[in-house]
């Protein structure tokens, strides 16, 4: 559920950022004088929305990362499960994968 909310917040943040006025004019924000917001008011609203969405984005990211940690879990990755001294992982059959042999040059 958090991931779905996270994707929605991310999409909304991208849209709000693209609607902001840049040096070359905003995306979809033409030079109409009868617009709902003035240029200054529009920039304030979009800046506030960007800050709000960014805060929610970071909070959700931290919450999802925190919820994925399991205190009872000992091995975090496959490399942590390898016996000491072993440098290559073994395949489930028990044999280490054979190194690839370079092909002999042909003329």
JSON list of C-alpha atoms in Angstrom, two decimals:
[
{"chain": "A", "resi": 1, "resn": "UNK", "atom": "CA", "xyz": [0.00, 0.00, 0.00]},
{"chain": "A", "resi": 2, "resn": "UNK", "atom": "CA", "xyz": [2.85, 2.39, 0.83]},
{"chain": "A", "resi": 3, "resn": "UNK", "atom": "CA", "xyz": [4.43, 1.73, -2.56]},
{"chain": "A", "resi": 4, "resn": "UNK", "atom": "CA", "xyz": [1.24, 2.71, -4.38]},
{"chain": "A", "resi": 5, "resn": "UNK", "atom": "CA", "xyz": [1.01, 5.95, -2.40]},
{"chain": "A", "resi": 6, "resn": "UNK", "atom": "CA", "xyz": [4.72, 6.55, -3.04]},
{"chain": "A", "resi": 7, "resn": "UNK", "atom": "CA", "xyz": [4.29, 6.20, -6.80]},
{"chain": "A", "resi": 8, "resn": "UNK", "atom": "CA", "xyz": [1.30, 8.58, -6.73]},
{"chain": "A", "resi": 9, "resn": "UNK", "atom": "CA", "xyz": [3.25, 11.20, -4.76]},
{"chain": "A", "resi": 10, "resn": "UNK", "atom": "CA", "xyz": [6.20, 10.81, -7.12]},
{"chain": "A", "resi": 11, "resn": "UNK", "atom": "CA", "xyz": [3.98, 11.30, -10.18]},
{"chain": "A", "resi": 12, "resn": "UNK", "atom": "CA", "xyz": [2.32, 14.36, -8.64]},
{"chain": "A", "resi": 13, "resn": "UNK", "atom": "CA", "xyz": [5.71, 15.83, -7.75]},
{"chain": "A", "resi": 14, "resn": "UNK", "atom": "CA", "xyz": [6.98, 15.34, -11.30]},
{"chain": "A", "resi": 15, "resn": "UNK", "atom": "CA", "xyz": [3.90, 17.03, -12.74]},
{"chain": "A", "resi": 16, "resn": "UNK", "atom": "CA", "xyz": [4.17, 19.99, -10.34]},
{"chain": "A", "resi": 17, "resn": "UNK", "atom": "CA", "xyz": [7.87, 20.42, -11.13]},
{"chain": "A", "resi": 18, "resn": "UNK", "atom": "CA", "xyz": [7.20, 20.36, -14.88]},
{"chain": "A", "resi": 19, "resn": "UNK", "atom": "CA", "xyz": [4.46, 22.98, -14.53]},
{"chain": "A", "resi": 20, "resn": "UNK", "atom": "CA", "xyz": [6.79, 25.46, -12.86]},
{"chain": "A", "resi": 21, "resn": "UNK", "atom": "CA", "xyz": [8.04, 28.38, -14.85]},
{"chain": "A", "resi": 22, "resn": "UNK", "atom": "CA", "xyz": [11.63, 28.06, -15.96]},
{"chain": "A", "resi": 23, "resn": "UNK", "atom": "CA", "xyz": [14.01, 30.36, -17.82]},
{"chain": "A", "resi": 24, "resn": "UNK", "atom": "CA", "xyz": [12.40, 29.46, -21.15]},
{"chain": "A", "resi": 25, "resn": "UNK", "atom": "CA", "xyz": [8.82, 29.52, -19.87]},
{"chain": "A", "resi": 26, "resn": "UNK", "atom": "CA", "xyz": [6.91, 26.77, -18.12]},
{"chain": "A", "resi": 27, "resn": "UNK", "atom": "CA", "xyz": [5.60, 23.60, -19.67]},
{"chain": "A", "resi": 28, "resn": "UNK", "atom": "CA", "xyz": [2.01, 24.32, -20.58]},
{"chain": "A", "resi": 29, "resn": "UNK", "atom": "CA", "xyz": [2.07, 27.74, -18.93]},
{"chain": "A", "resi": 30, "resn": "UNK", "atom": "CA", "xyz": [1.76, 30.13, -21.81]},
{"chain": "A", "resi": 31, "resn": "UNK", "atom": "CA", "xyz": [1.80, 33.89, -21.59]},
{"chain": "A", "resi": 32, "resn": "UNK", "atom": "CA", "xyz": [-1.96, 34.33, -21.04]},
{"chain": "A", "resi": 33, "resn": "UNK", "atom": "CA", "xyz": [-2.85, 37.41, -19.07]},
{"chain": "A", "resi": 34, "resn": "UNK", "atom": "CA", "xyz": [-6.30, 36.15, -18.04]},
{"chain": "A", "resi": 35, "resn": "UNK", "atom": "CA", "xyz": [-4.92, 33.15, -16.18]},
{"chain": "A", "resi": 36, "resn": "UNK", "atom": "CA", "xyz": [-6.41, 32.01, -12.90]},
{"chain": "A", "resi": 37, "resn": "UNK", "atom": "CA", "xyz": [-3.25, 32.82, -10.97]},
{"chain": "A", "resi": 38, "resn": "UNK", "atom": "CA", "xyz": [-0.81, 35.63, -11.53]},
{"chain": "A", "resi": 39, "resn": "UNK", "atom": "CA", "xyz": [2.76, 34.63, -12.33]},
{"chain": "A", "resi": 40, "resn": "UNK", "atom": "CA", "xyz": [3.90, 35.42, -8.81]},
{"chain": "A", "resi": 41, "resn": "UNK", "atom": "CA", "xyz": [0.98, 33.63, -7.11]},
{"chain": "A", "resi": 42, "resn": "UNK", "atom": "CA", "xyz": [1.38, 30.66, -9.39]},
{"chain": "A", "resi": 43, "resn": "UNK", "atom": "CA", "xyz": [5.06, 30.34, -8.54]},
{"chain": "A", "resi": 44, "resn": "UNK", "atom": "CA", "xyz": [4.28, 30.45, -4.82]},
{"chain": "A", "resi": 45, "resn": "UNK", "atom": "CA", "xyz": [1.59, 27.75, -5.06]},
{"chain": "A", "resi": 46, "resn": "UNK", "atom": "CA", "xyz": [3.74, 25.47, -7.20]},
{"chain": "A", "resi": 47, "resn": "UNK", "atom": "CA", "xyz": [6.77, 26.00, -4.96]},
{"chain": "A", "resi": 48, "resn": "UNK", "atom": "CA", "xyz": [4.74, 25.11, -1.88]},
{"chain": "A", "resi": 49, "resn": "UNK", "atom": "CA", "xyz": [3.27, 22.05, -3.57]},
{"chain": "A", "resi": 50, "resn": "UNK", "atom": "CA", "xyz": [6.76, 20.93, -4.60]},
{"chain": "A", "resi": 51, "resn": "UNK", "atom": "CA", "xyz": [8.00, 21.28, -1.03]},
{"chain": "A", "resi": 52, "resn": "UNK", "atom": "CA", "xyz": [4.98, 19.39, 0.35]},
{"chain": "A", "resi": 53, "resn": "UNK", "atom": "CA", "xyz": [5.31, 16.55, -2.16]},
{"chain": "A", "resi": 54, "resn": "UNK", "atom": "CA", "xyz": [9.08, 16.35, -1.58]},
{"chain": "A", "resi": 55, "resn": "UNK", "atom": "CA", "xyz": [8.56, 16.09, 2.19]},
{"chain": "A", "resi": 56, "resn": "UNK", "atom": "CA", "xyz": [5.95, 13.35, 1.76]},
{"chain": "A", "resi": 57, "resn": "UNK", "atom": "CA", "xyz": [8.25, 11.58, -0.75]},
{"chain": "A", "resi": 58, "resn": "UNK", "atom": "CA", "xyz": [11.20, 11.52, 1.66]},
{"chain": "A", "resi": 59, "resn": "UNK", "atom": "CA", "xyz": [9.02, 10.53, 4.62]},
{"chain": "A", "resi": 60, "resn": "UNK", "atom": "CA", "xyz": [7.52, 7.62, 2.66]},
{"chain": "A", "resi": 61, "resn": "UNK", "atom": "CA", "xyz": [10.98, 6.56, 1.45]},
{"chain": "A", "resi": 62, "resn": "UNK", "atom": "CA", "xyz": [12.30, 6.47, 5.01]},
{"chain": "A", "resi": 63, "resn": "UNK", "atom": "CA", "xyz": [9.18, 4.71, 6.28]},
{"chain": "A", "resi": 64, "resn": "UNK", "atom": "CA", "xyz": [9.42, 2.00, 3.60]},
{"chain": "A", "resi": 65, "resn": "UNK", "atom": "CA", "xyz": [13.14, 1.50, 4.24]},
{"chain": "A", "resi": 66, "resn": "UNK", "atom": "CA", "xyz": [12.53, 1.29, 7.98]},
{"chain": "A", "resi": 67, "resn": "UNK", "atom": "CA", "xyz": [9.63, -1.15, 7.55]},
{"chain": "A", "resi": 68, "resn": "UNK", "atom": "CA", "xyz": [11.80, -3.50, 5.46]},
{"chain": "A", "resi": 69, "resn": "UNK", "atom": "CA", "xyz": [14.38, -3.99, 8.22]},
{"chain": "A", "resi": 70, "resn": "UNK", "atom": "CA", "xyz": [13.86, -7.12, 10.27]},
{"chain": "A", "resi": 71, "resn": "UNK", "atom": "CA", "xyz": [15.68, -7.10, 13.62]},
{"chain": "A", "resi": 72, "resn": "UNK", "atom": "CA", "xyz": [15.70, -10.92, 13.87]},
{"chain": "A", "resi": 73, "resn": "UNK", "atom": "CA", "xyz": [17.29, -11.37, 10.48]},
{"chain": "A", "resi": 74, "resn": "UNK", "atom": "CA", "xyz": [20.99, -12.28, 10.57]},
{"chain": "A", "resi": 75, "resn": "UNK", "atom": "CA", "xyz": [22.06, -12.49, 6.92]},
{"chain": "A", "resi": 76, "resn": "UNK", "atom": "CA", "xyz": [21.31, -9.36, 4.90]},
{"chain": "A", "resi": 77, "resn": "UNK", "atom": "CA", "xyz": [22.59, -10.54, 1.53]},
{"chain": "A", "resi": 78, "resn": "UNK", "atom": "CA", "xyz": [23.72, -13.66, -0.26]},
{"chain": "A", "resi": 79, "resn": "UNK", "atom": "CA", "xyz": [27.34, -12.64, 0.30]},
{"chain": "A", "resi": 80, "resn": "UNK", "atom": "CA", "xyz": [26.79, -12.68, 4.08]},
{"chain": "A", "resi": 81, "resn": "UNK", "atom": "CA", "xyz": [25.67, -16.32, 3.89]},
{"chain": "A", "resi": 82, "resn": "UNK", "atom": "CA", "xyz": [28.91, -17.54, 2.27]},
{"chain": "A", "resi": 83, "resn": "UNK", "atom": "CA", "xyz": [31.31, -19.53, 4.44]},
{"chain": "A", "resi": 84, "resn": "UNK", "atom": "CA", "xyz": [34.52, -17.69, 5.41]},
{"chain": "A", "resi": 85, "resn": "UNK", "atom": "CA", "xyz": [37.29, -18.06, 2.85]},
{"chain": "A", "resi": 86, "resn": "UNK", "atom": "CA", "xyz": [35.01, -18.81, -0.10]},
{"chain": "A", "resi": 87, "resn": "UNK", "atom": "CA", "xyz": [35.34, -16.17, -2.81]},
{"chain": "A", "resi": 88, "resn": "UNK", "atom": "CA", "xyz": [32.82, -17.35, -5.41]},
{"chain": "A", "resi": 89, "resn": "UNK", "atom": "CA", "xyz": [29.21, -18.31, -4.75]},
{"chain": "A", "resi": 90, "resn": "UNK", "atom": "CA", "xyz": [28.21, -21.88, -5.53]},
{"chain": "A", "resi": 91, "resn": "UNK", "atom": "CA", "xyz": [25.24, -22.90, -7.63]},
{"chain": "A", "resi": 92, "resn": "UNK", "atom": "CA", "xyz": [22.47, -24.84, -5.88]},
{"chain": "A", "resi": 93, "resn": "UNK", "atom": "CA", "xyz": [23.86, -28.13, -7.28]},
{"chain": "A", "resi": 94, "resn": "UNK", "atom": "CA", "xyz": [27.01, -27.64, -5.20]},
{"chain": "A", "resi": 95, "resn": "UNK", "atom": "CA", "xyz": [29.56, -27.02, -7.95]},
{"chain": "A", "resi": 96, "resn": "UNK", "atom": "CA", "xyz": [31.15, -23.65, -8.54]},
{"chain": "A", "resi": 97, "resn": "UNK", "atom": "CA", "xyz": [30.47, -22.16, -11.99]},
{"chain": "A", "resi": 98, "resn": "UNK", "atom": "CA", "xyz": [33.27, -22.84, -14.45]},
{"chain": "A", "resi": 99, "resn": "UNK", "atom": "CA", "xyz": [35.17, -19.75, -15.62]},
{"chain": "A", "resi": 100, "resn": "UNK", "atom": "CA", "xyz": [34.55, -18.80, -19.23]},
{"chain": "A", "resi": 101, "resn": "UNK", "atom": "CA", "xyz": [37.38, -19.78, -21.59]},
{"chain": "A", "resi": 102, "resn": "UNK", "atom": "CA", "xyz": [38.35, -17.24, -24.21]},
{"chain": "A", "resi": 103, "resn": "UNK", "atom": "CA", "xyz": [37.83, -18.35, -27.78]},
{"chain": "A", "resi": 104, "resn": "UNK", "atom": "CA", "xyz": [40.91, -19.09, -29.86]},
{"chain": "A", "resi": 105, "resn": "UNK", "atom": "CA", "xyz": [41.52, -16.54, -32.62]},
{"chain": "A", "resi": 106, "resn": "UNK", "atom": "CA", "xyz": [40.57, -17.79, -36.10]},
{"chain": "A", "resi": 107, "resn": "UNK", "atom": "CA", "xyz": [41.94, -16.61, -39.40]}
]
